[in-house]
């Protein structure tokens, strides 16, 4: 019987690093060889040197090497893929739930969600260069508000600065065909089972958007504030390397999807200061650095504060602190004033103003004052013009437990304070 | 390489390579006789249908002559993908014969993955699969070459690590411990510069302490049998074992080709009777013919030609890349050089061009054939159909390209 193929001279490579090549053969550059092997069915996108540096810089705001690296890879992938998605799928493609939520999300879980019209895509970055599997954290499948339609497997090579989308799948396929690993709480699908032609996904998106991409997901029940507080205490310790594996999934899932709790978890793990407890101001208890008006402005009367107007007739409790926005002596500072008044039904009314420091008539031009919700959404903002005596945020009312952040900024410098009622 | 034209050789001859090039076709006489028997008076059956026919028989009897016929049939797509890829890697350590062997060794996987209910084009499917198998294998091998031991640990998926450990003979009970050390290693020791992931050096003592402390904490939760607390030195030993296993797994081994057991003359047991299909008088071949696959293929061909024409009118910058890639068989790097374009742009435009055609094909399938579209269907059926059409359209002389 004939042999099918003559024994090819088969080169064995000695498994030591670096390996010696015969002098007659120069090795191909790594990138050249990589790109030579590119197929038309997958997509290669470039990371510019500037984007790489920026991603590295931004990813430092995490609590541990593990979460920093995770934020770095996710950021690289997001920056490379989003422009392409905007061109190929829809100009409205955007990170979900929003740019502001990314650091707190990447602190604890891998993956980046992108909303494209009514559909959602999850980008799953990996350093692995094999195509054995796609692994997706359970959060992206079993939490009803987070579940998506498509999941993309993306290799990242930070050295040669590229990302490669090599396959994709749907929620449905992952739930029906994937295997669930209860130890690390991920669903995985073999590389061979993935959709390998990127264009197939994008064509399907256009031609059969109604095709079943999602399986039903039951909603999670929300823990009480007390339960959440408890969890945050425990998981807020950055020594806990894998907070997502510490408590039963339904509890974890409900915690991490709440923007406020997630943000608190993030800040706690970063070791940031707890927020200023405004409720205690009514009891004359306040944090260091916050002073009364008389102490802040010993010599001047402040016409701007003459307003008294909150319906209940009670004068508000006011405290302030100086905010430095540049080197001392440059004249770049202001006084942040926060006023608190009872507003019936346990609610409080908050008044926020920014005044020039004593002996100055005007605020530094361009200084900004902004109010953010606890999960980073901008609620209100105002900016000083050339000759403003003061600026203020429109008064707002909130219930006890409400958390917010005030930010004062001038040019590149910004100072924030967090508050809880 | 001379492509085979006639039907019988297509399913009964194998490539012989010499001096790293095509030498000649070797006839397997048993396969030849088997085809001759069946092909008697069945001139209307196309090569595609024969492919499906043998595939169905193979599914029933994996070690029979059917497999031999299929491997013979797939010699050419295998050869062309090996030739094309090795040509692009001139001056590397991978020669044509190496690539051919790596690719053909995976033929079982390709046969298993082919769904003849969805598609009748085994050759087209195989061509795409050979290319992706080869590129994947070579890429793994390259990664192992350029990475330091500790960096390599970061460049593998968990599944790959598990497979490598299995292959290295690690007991299943121990495997979970090795995987946990690896997880602890990755969570603790990360590159400290944005662009230097390949040269990771060995962890220092302090890092080993941190890895050990994470392992020891997590073993209670992540292991079925937590075992004793481990010292850094033990964990280091285990990780070194992981590295060795992964390295070994990354390089294609000397492959023993899966040859169907041809047996000796006179052993009739392996010659299958023709599968009886449906009622007693019809046979599988008849049924396949009846299903009208040939006609559909012609329609698809015409459709794609029309759509390509449209692309050439509306977006010539995309169609020119298709011509270079499928016609002149340049790789993306070479196209970039030829057009003074970055490879990333080449990749995007090729994707866009293919997508234009794929979309047209999918729309037609939906509107004319009444096929209900879904992402998997488009990927598993229409994509290989498109791929095969692109290869054959731009290479009408029935080949896969240039010789070195």
CSV table of N, CA and C in Angstrom, one decimal, chain A residues 295-407:
chain,number,residue,atom,x,y,z
A,295,UNK,N,-16.3,81.9,60.8
A,295,UNK,CA,-14.9,81.5,60.9
A,295,UNK,C,-14.3,81.7,59.5
A,296,UNK,N,-15.0,81.4,58.4
A,296,UNK,CA,-14.5,81.5,57.1
A,296,UNK,C,-14.3,83.0,56.6
A,297,UNK,N,-15.3,83.8,57.0
A,297,UNK,CA,-15.3,85.2,56.5
A,297,UNK,C,-15.4,86.1,57.7
A,298,UNK,N,-14.3,86.2,58.5
A,298,UNK,CA,-14.4,87.0,59.8
A,298,UNK,C,-14.8,88.5,59.6
A,299,UNK,N,-14.3,89.0,58.5
A,299,UNK,CA,-14.5,90.5,58.4
A,299,UNK,C,-15.6,90.9,57.5
A,300,UNK,N,-15.9,90.2,56.6
A,300,UNK,CA,-16.9,90.7,55.6
A,300,UNK,C,-18.3,90.1,55.8
A,301,UNK,N,-19.2,90.9,55.4
A,301,UNK,CA,-20.6,90.5,55.3
A,301,UNK,C,-20.8,89.8,54.0
A,302,UNK,N,-21.6,88.9,53.9
A,302,UNK,CA,-21.8,88.2,52.6
A,302,UNK,C,-23.2,88.5,52.0
A,303,UNK,N,-23.3,89.5,51.2
A,303,UNK,CA,-24.7,89.8,50.7
A,303,UNK,C,-25.3,88.5,50.0
A,304,UNK,N,-24.5,87.8,49.4
A,304,UNK,CA,-25.0,86.7,48.6
A,304,UNK,C,-25.7,85.7,49.5
A,305,UNK,N,-25.4,85.7,50.7
A,305,UNK,CA,-26.0,84.7,51.6
A,305,UNK,C,-27.3,85.1,52.2
A,306,UNK,N,-27.7,86.3,51.8
A,306,UNK,CA,-28.9,86.9,52.5
A,306,UNK,C,-30.1,86.1,52.2
A,307,UNK,N,-30.1,85.4,51.1
A,307,UNK,CA,-31.3,84.6,50.7
A,307,UNK,C,-31.6,83.5,51.7
A,308,UNK,N,-32.9,83.4,52.0
A,308,UNK,CA,-33.3,82.6,53.0
A,308,UNK,C,-34.4,81.7,52.6
A,309,UNK,N,-34.6,81.5,51.7
A,309,UNK,CA,-35.9,81.0,51.1
A,309,UNK,C,-36.3,79.6,51.1
A,310,UNK,N,-36.0,78.8,51.9
A,310,UNK,CA,-36.7,77.5,51.8
A,310,UNK,C,-38.0,77.5,52.5
A,311,UNK,N,-39.0,77.6,51.9
A,311,UNK,CA,-40.4,77.5,52.4
A,311,UNK,C,-40.6,77.3,53.9
A,312,UNK,N,-39.9,76.4,54.5
A,312,UNK,CA,-40.1,76.1,55.9
A,312,UNK,C,-39.7,77.2,56.8
A,313,UNK,N,-39.0,78.2,56.3
A,313,UNK,CA,-38.6,79.4,57.2
A,313,UNK,C,-37.4,79.1,58.1
A,314,UNK,N,-37.0,77.9,58.1
A,314,UNK,CA,-35.8,77.6,59.0
A,314,UNK,C,-34.5,78.0,58.3
A,315,UNK,N,-33.7,78.6,59.1
A,315,UNK,CA,-32.4,79.0,58.3
A,315,UNK,C,-31.5,77.8,58.2
A,316,UNK,N,-30.9,77.6,57.1
A,316,UNK,CA,-30.1,76.4,56.9
A,316,UNK,C,-28.8,76.4,57.7
A,317,UNK,N,-28.4,75.2,58.0
A,317,UNK,CA,-27.1,75.0,58.6
A,317,UNK,C,-26.0,75.1,57.5
A,318,UNK,N,-25.1,76.0,57.7
A,318,UNK,CA,-24.1,76.2,56.6
A,318,UNK,C,-22.7,76.0,57.1
A,319,UNK,N,-22.0,75.3,56.3
A,319,UNK,CA,-20.6,75.1,56.6
A,319,UNK,C,-19.8,75.3,55.3
A,320,UNK,N,-18.6,75.6,55.4
A,320,UNK,CA,-17.8,75.7,54.1
A,320,UNK,C,-16.3,75.3,54.4
A,321,UNK,N,-15.7,75.1,53.2
A,321,UNK,CA,-14.2,74.9,53.4
A,321,UNK,C,-13.5,75.6,52.2
A,322,UNK,N,-12.3,75.9,52.4
A,322,UNK,CA,-11.6,76.5,51.2
A,322,UNK,C,-11.0,75.4,50.4
A,323,UNK,N,-11.1,75.7,49.1
A,323,UNK,CA,-10.6,74.8,48.1
A,323,UNK,C,-9.4,75.4,47.4
A,324,UNK,N,-8.3,74.8,47.3
A,324,UNK,CA,-7.2,75.3,46.7
A,324,UNK,C,-7.1,74.6,45.3
A,325,UNK,N,-7.0,75.5,44.3
A,325,UNK,CA,-7.0,75.0,42.9
A,325,UNK,C,-5.7,75.2,42.1
A,326,UNK,N,-4.7,75.6,42.8
A,326,UNK,CA,-3.4,75.9,42.2
A,326,UNK,C,-2.4,76.1,43.3
A,327,UNK,N,-1.2,76.5,42.9
A,327,UNK,CA,-0.2,76.8,43.9
A,327,UNK,C,-0.6,78.0,44.8
A,328,UNK,N,-0.3,77.9,46.1
A,328,UNK,CA,-0.7,79.1,47.0
A,328,UNK,C,-0.1,80.4,46.4
A,329,UNK,N,-0.9,81.4,46.5
A,329,UNK,CA,-0.4,82.7,46.0
A,329,UNK,C,-0.8,83.0,44.6
A,330,UNK,N,-1.3,82.0,43.9
A,330,UNK,CA,-1.7,82.2,42.5
A,330,UNK,C,-3.1,82.8,42.4
A,331,UNK,N,-3.7,82.9,43.5
A,331,UNK,CA,-5.1,83.4,43.5
A,331,UNK,C,-6.1,82.4,43.0
A,332,UNK,N,-5.7,81.1,42.9
A,332,UNK,CA,-6.7,80.1,42.4
A,332,UNK,C,-7.3,79.3,43.6
A,333,UNK,N,-8.2,80.0,44.2
A,333,UNK,CA,-8.9,79.3,45.3
A,333,UNK,C,-10.3,79.8,45.4
A,334,UNK,N,-11.1,79.1,46.2
A,334,UNK,CA,-12.5,79.5,46.4
A,334,UNK,C,-13.0,78.9,47.6
A,335,UNK,N,-14.1,79.3,48.1
A,335,UNK,CA,-14.7,78.7,49.2
A,335,UNK,C,-16.0,78.0,48.8
A,336,UNK,N,-16.1,76.7,49.2
A,336,UNK,CA,-17.3,75.9,48.9
A,336,UNK,C,-18.2,76.0,50.1
A,337,UNK,N,-19.4,76.4,49.9
A,337,UNK,CA,-20.4,76.5,51.0
A,337,UNK,C,-21.5,75.5,50.7
A,338,UNK,N,-21.8,74.7,51.7
A,338,UNK,CA,-22.9,73.8,51.6
A,338,UNK,C,-23.9,74.1,52.7
A,339,UNK,N,-25.2,74.3,52.3
A,339,UNK,CA,-26.2,74.6,53.3
A,339,UNK,C,-27.2,73.5,53.3
A,340,UNK,N,-27.7,73.2,54.6
A,340,UNK,CA,-28.6,72.1,54.8
A,340,UNK,C,-29.8,72.5,55.5
A,341,UNK,N,-31.0,72.2,55.0
A,341,UNK,CA,-32.2,72.6,55.8
A,341,UNK,C,-33.2,71.5,55.7
A,342,UNK,N,-33.9,71.4,56.8
A,342,UNK,CA,-35.0,70.3,56.8
A,342,UNK,C,-36.1,70.7,55.8
A,343,UNK,N,-36.6,69.8,55.1
A,343,UNK,CA,-37.6,70.1,54.1
A,343,UNK,C,-38.8,69.2,54.2
A,344,UNK,N,-39.2,68.9,55.4
A,344,UNK,CA,-40.4,68.1,55.6
A,344,UNK,C,-40.3,66.6,55.1
A,345,UNK,N,-41.0,65.8,55.8
A,345,UNK,CA,-41.0,64.3,55.5
A,345,UNK,C,-39.6,63.7,55.5
A,346,UNK,N,-38.8,64.1,56.4
A,346,UNK,CA,-37.5,63.6,56.5
A,346,UNK,C,-36.5,64.0,55.4
A,347,UNK,N,-37.0,64.7,54.4
A,347,UNK,CA,-36.1,65.1,53.4
A,347,UNK,C,-35.3,66.4,53.8
A,348,UNK,N,-34.2,66.6,53.1
A,348,UNK,CA,-33.5,67.8,53.3
A,348,UNK,C,-33.3,68.5,52.0
A,349,UNK,N,-33.1,69.8,52.2
A,349,UNK,CA,-32.8,70.6,51.0
A,349,UNK,C,-31.4,71.1,51.1
A,350,UNK,N,-30.7,70.9,50.0
A,350,UNK,CA,-29.2,71.3,49.9
A,350,UNK,C,-29.0,72.5,49.1
A,351,UNK,N,-28.2,73.4,49.6
A,351,UNK,CA,-27.8,74.5,48.8
A,351,UNK,C,-26.3,74.5,48.7
A,352,UNK,N,-25.8,74.7,47.5
A,352,UNK,CA,-24.4,74.7,47.3
A,352,UNK,C,-23.9,75.9,46.5
A,353,UNK,N,-23.0,76.6,47.1
A,353,UNK,CA,-22.5,77.8,46.5
A,353,UNK,C,-20.9,77.8,46.5
A,354,UNK,N,-20.4,78.6,45.6
A,354,UNK,CA,-18.9,78.7,45.5
A,354,UNK,C,-18.7,80.2,45.6
A,355,UNK,N,-17.9,80.6,46.6
A,355,UNK,CA,-17.6,82.0,46.8
A,355,UNK,C,-16.1,82.3,46.7
A,356,UNK,N,-15.8,83.6,46.4
A,356,UNK,CA,-14.4,83.9,46.4
A,356,UNK,C,-13.8,83.9,47.8
A,357,UNK,N,-12.5,83.7,47.9
A,357,UNK,CA,-11.9,83.7,49.3
A,357,UNK,C,-12.0,85.1,49.9
A,358,UNK,N,-11.9,85.3,51.2
A,358,UNK,CA,-12.1,86.6,51.8
A,358,UNK,C,-11.2,87.6,51.2
A,359,UNK,N,-11.7,88.8,51.1
A,359,UNK,CA,-11.0,90.0,50.5
A,359,UNK,C,-10.9,89.9,49.0
A,360,UNK,N,-11.5,88.9,48.4
A,360,UNK,CA,-11.6,89.0,46.9
A,360,UNK,C,-13.0,89.2,46.5
A,361,UNK,N,-13.2,90.0,45.5
A,361,UNK,CA,-14.6,90.3,45.0
A,361,UNK,C,-15.1,89.2,44.1
A,362,UNK,N,-14.2,88.7,43.3
A,362,UNK,CA,-14.7,87.8,42.2
A,362,UNK,C,-14.0,86.4,42.3
A,363,UNK,N,-14.7,85.5,41.8
A,363,UNK,CA,-14.2,84.1,41.7
A,363,UNK,C,-13.2,84.1,40.5
A,364,UNK,N,-12.2,83.2,40.6
A,364,UNK,CA,-11.3,83.0,39.4
A,364,UNK,C,-12.2,82.7,38.2
A,365,UNK,N,-11.9,83.3,37.1
A,365,UNK,CA,-12.7,83.1,35.9
A,365,UNK,C,-12.6,81.6,35.4
A,366,UNK,N,-13.7,81.0,35.1
A,366,UNK,CA,-13.6,79.7,34.5
A,366,UNK,C,-13.7,78.6,35.6
A,367,UNK,N,-13.8,79.0,36.8
A,367,UNK,CA,-13.9,77.9,37.9
A,367,UNK,C,-15.3,77.3,37.7
A,368,UNK,N,-15.3,76.0,37.9
A,368,UNK,CA,-16.5,75.2,37.7
A,368,UNK,C,-17.0,74.5,39.0
A,369,UNK,N,-18.3,74.4,39.1
A,369,UNK,CA,-18.8,73.7,40.2
A,369,UNK,C,-19.8,72.6,39.7
A,370,UNK,N,-19.7,71.4,40.1
A,370,UNK,CA,-20.5,70.4,39.5
A,370,UNK,C,-21.1,69.4,40.6
A,371,UNK,N,-22.2,68.9,40.3
A,371,UNK,CA,-22.9,68.0,41.2
A,371,UNK,C,-23.0,66.6,40.5
A,372,UNK,N,-22.5,65.5,41.1
A,372,UNK,CA,-22.6,64.2,40.5
A,372,UNK,C,-23.4,63.3,41.4
A,373,UNK,N,-24.1,62.3,40.8
A,373,UNK,CA,-24.7,61.3,41.6
A,373,UNK,C,-23.7,60.3,42.1
A,374,UNK,N,-24.1,59.4,42.9
A,374,UNK,CA,-23.1,58.5,43.5
A,374,UNK,C,-22.5,57.5,42.5
A,375,UNK,N,-23.1,57.3,41.4
A,375,UNK,CA,-22.5,56.4,40.4
A,375,UNK,C,-21.9,57.2,39.3
A,376,UNK,N,-21.6,58.4,39.5
A,376,UNK,CA,-20.8,59.2,38.6
A,376,UNK,C,-21.5,60.0,37.5
A,377,UNK,N,-22.9,60.0,37.6
A,377,UNK,CA,-23.6,60.8,36.5
A,377,UNK,C,-23.6,62.2,36.9
A,378,UNK,N,-23.3,63.1,35.9
A,378,UNK,CA,-23.3,64.5,36.1
A,378,UNK,C,-24.8,65.0,36.2
A,379,UNK,N,-25.1,65.6,37.3
A,379,UNK,CA,-26.5,66.1,37.5
A,379,UNK,C,-26.7,67.6,37.2
A,380,UNK,N,-25.8,68.4,37.8
A,380,UNK,CA,-25.9,69.8,37.5
A,380,UNK,C,-24.5,70.4,37.5
A,381,UNK,N,-24.3,71.5,36.7
A,381,UNK,CA,-23.0,72.1,36.8
A,381,UNK,C,-23.2,73.6,36.4
A,382,UNK,N,-22.2,74.4,36.8
A,382,UNK,CA,-22.2,75.8,36.6
A,382,UNK,C,-20.8,76.3,36.5
A,383,UNK,N,-20.6,77.3,35.7
A,383,UNK,CA,-19.2,77.8,35.6
A,383,UNK,C,-19.1,79.3,35.8
A,384,UNK,N,-18.1,79.8,36.4
A,384,UNK,CA,-17.9,81.2,36.7
A,384,UNK,C,-17.4,81.9,35.5
A,385,UNK,N,-18.0,83.1,35.2
A,385,UNK,CA,-17.5,84.0,34.1
A,385,UNK,C,-16.4,84.9,34.6
A,386,UNK,N,-16.1,86.0,33.9
A,386,UNK,CA,-15.1,86.9,34.2
A,386,UNK,C,-15.2,87.5,35.6
A,387,UNK,N,-16.4,88.1,35.9
A,387,UNK,CA,-16.5,88.8,37.1
A,387,UNK,C,-17.7,88.4,37.9
A,388,UNK,N,-17.7,87.1,38.4
A,388,UNK,CA,-18.8,86.6,39.1
A,388,UNK,C,-18.5,86.7,40.6
A,389,UNK,N,-19.4,87.2,41.4
A,389,UNK,CA,-19.3,87.2,42.8
A,389,UNK,C,-19.4,85.9,43.5
A,390,UNK,N,-20.3,85.1,42.9
A,390,UNK,CA,-20.4,83.7,43.4
A,390,UNK,C,-21.2,82.9,42.3
A,391,UNK,N,-21.1,81.6,42.4
A,391,UNK,CA,-21.9,80.8,41.6
A,391,UNK,C,-22.6,79.7,42.5
A,392,UNK,N,-23.7,79.3,42.0
A,392,UNK,CA,-24.4,78.2,42.8
A,392,UNK,C,-25.1,77.2,42.0
A,393,UNK,N,-25.3,76.1,42.6
A,393,UNK,CA,-26.1,75.0,42.0
A,393,UNK,C,-27.5,75.1,42.5
A,394,UNK,N,-28.4,75.0,41.6
A,394,UNK,CA,-29.8,75.1,42.0
A,394,UNK,C,-30.1,74.2,43.2
A,395,UNK,N,-30.9,74.7,44.1
A,395,UNK,CA,-31.2,73.9,45.3
A,395,UNK,C,-31.9,72.6,45.0
A,396,UNK,N,-31.5,71.6,45.7
A,396,UNK,CA,-32.2,70.3,45.4
A,396,UNK,C,-32.6,69.6,46.7
A,397,UNK,N,-33.6,68.7,46.6
A,397,UNK,CA,-34.0,68.0,47.8
A,397,UNK,C,-33.7,66.5,47.7
A,398,UNK,N,-33.4,65.9,48.8
A,398,UNK,CA,-33.1,64.5,48.7
A,398,UNK,C,-33.5,63.8,50.0
A,399,UNK,N,-33.6,62.5,49.9
A,399,UNK,CA,-34.0,61.7,51.1
A,399,UNK,C,-32.8,61.4,52.0
A,400,UNK,N,-33.0,60.9,53.2
A,400,UNK,CA,-31.8,60.4,54.0
A,400,UNK,C,-31.2,59.2,53.3
A,401,UNK,N,-29.9,59.2,53.4
A,401,UNK,CA,-29.2,58.1,52.7
A,401,UNK,C,-28.7,58.4,51.3
A,402,UNK,N,-29.2,59.5,50.8
A,402,UNK,CA,-28.8,60.0,49.5
A,402,UNK,C,-27.3,60.3,49.5
A,403,UNK,N,-26.6,59.9,48.4
A,403,UNK,CA,-25.2,60.2,48.3
A,403,UNK,C,-24.9,61.0,47.1
A,404,UNK,N,-24.0,62.0,47.2
A,404,UNK,CA,-23.6,62.7,46.0
A,404,UNK,C,-22.2,63.2,46.1
A,405,UNK,N,-21.7,63.8,45.0
A,405,UNK,CA,-20.3,64.3,45.0
A,405,UNK,C,-20.4,65.7,44.5
A,406,UNK,N,-19.6,66.6,45.1
A,406,UNK,CA,-19.4,67.9,44.5
A,406,UNK,C,-18.0,68.0,44.0
A,407,UNK,N,-17.8,68.7,42.9
A,407,UNK,CA,-16.5,68.8,42.3
A,407,UNK,C,-16.3,70.3,42.0
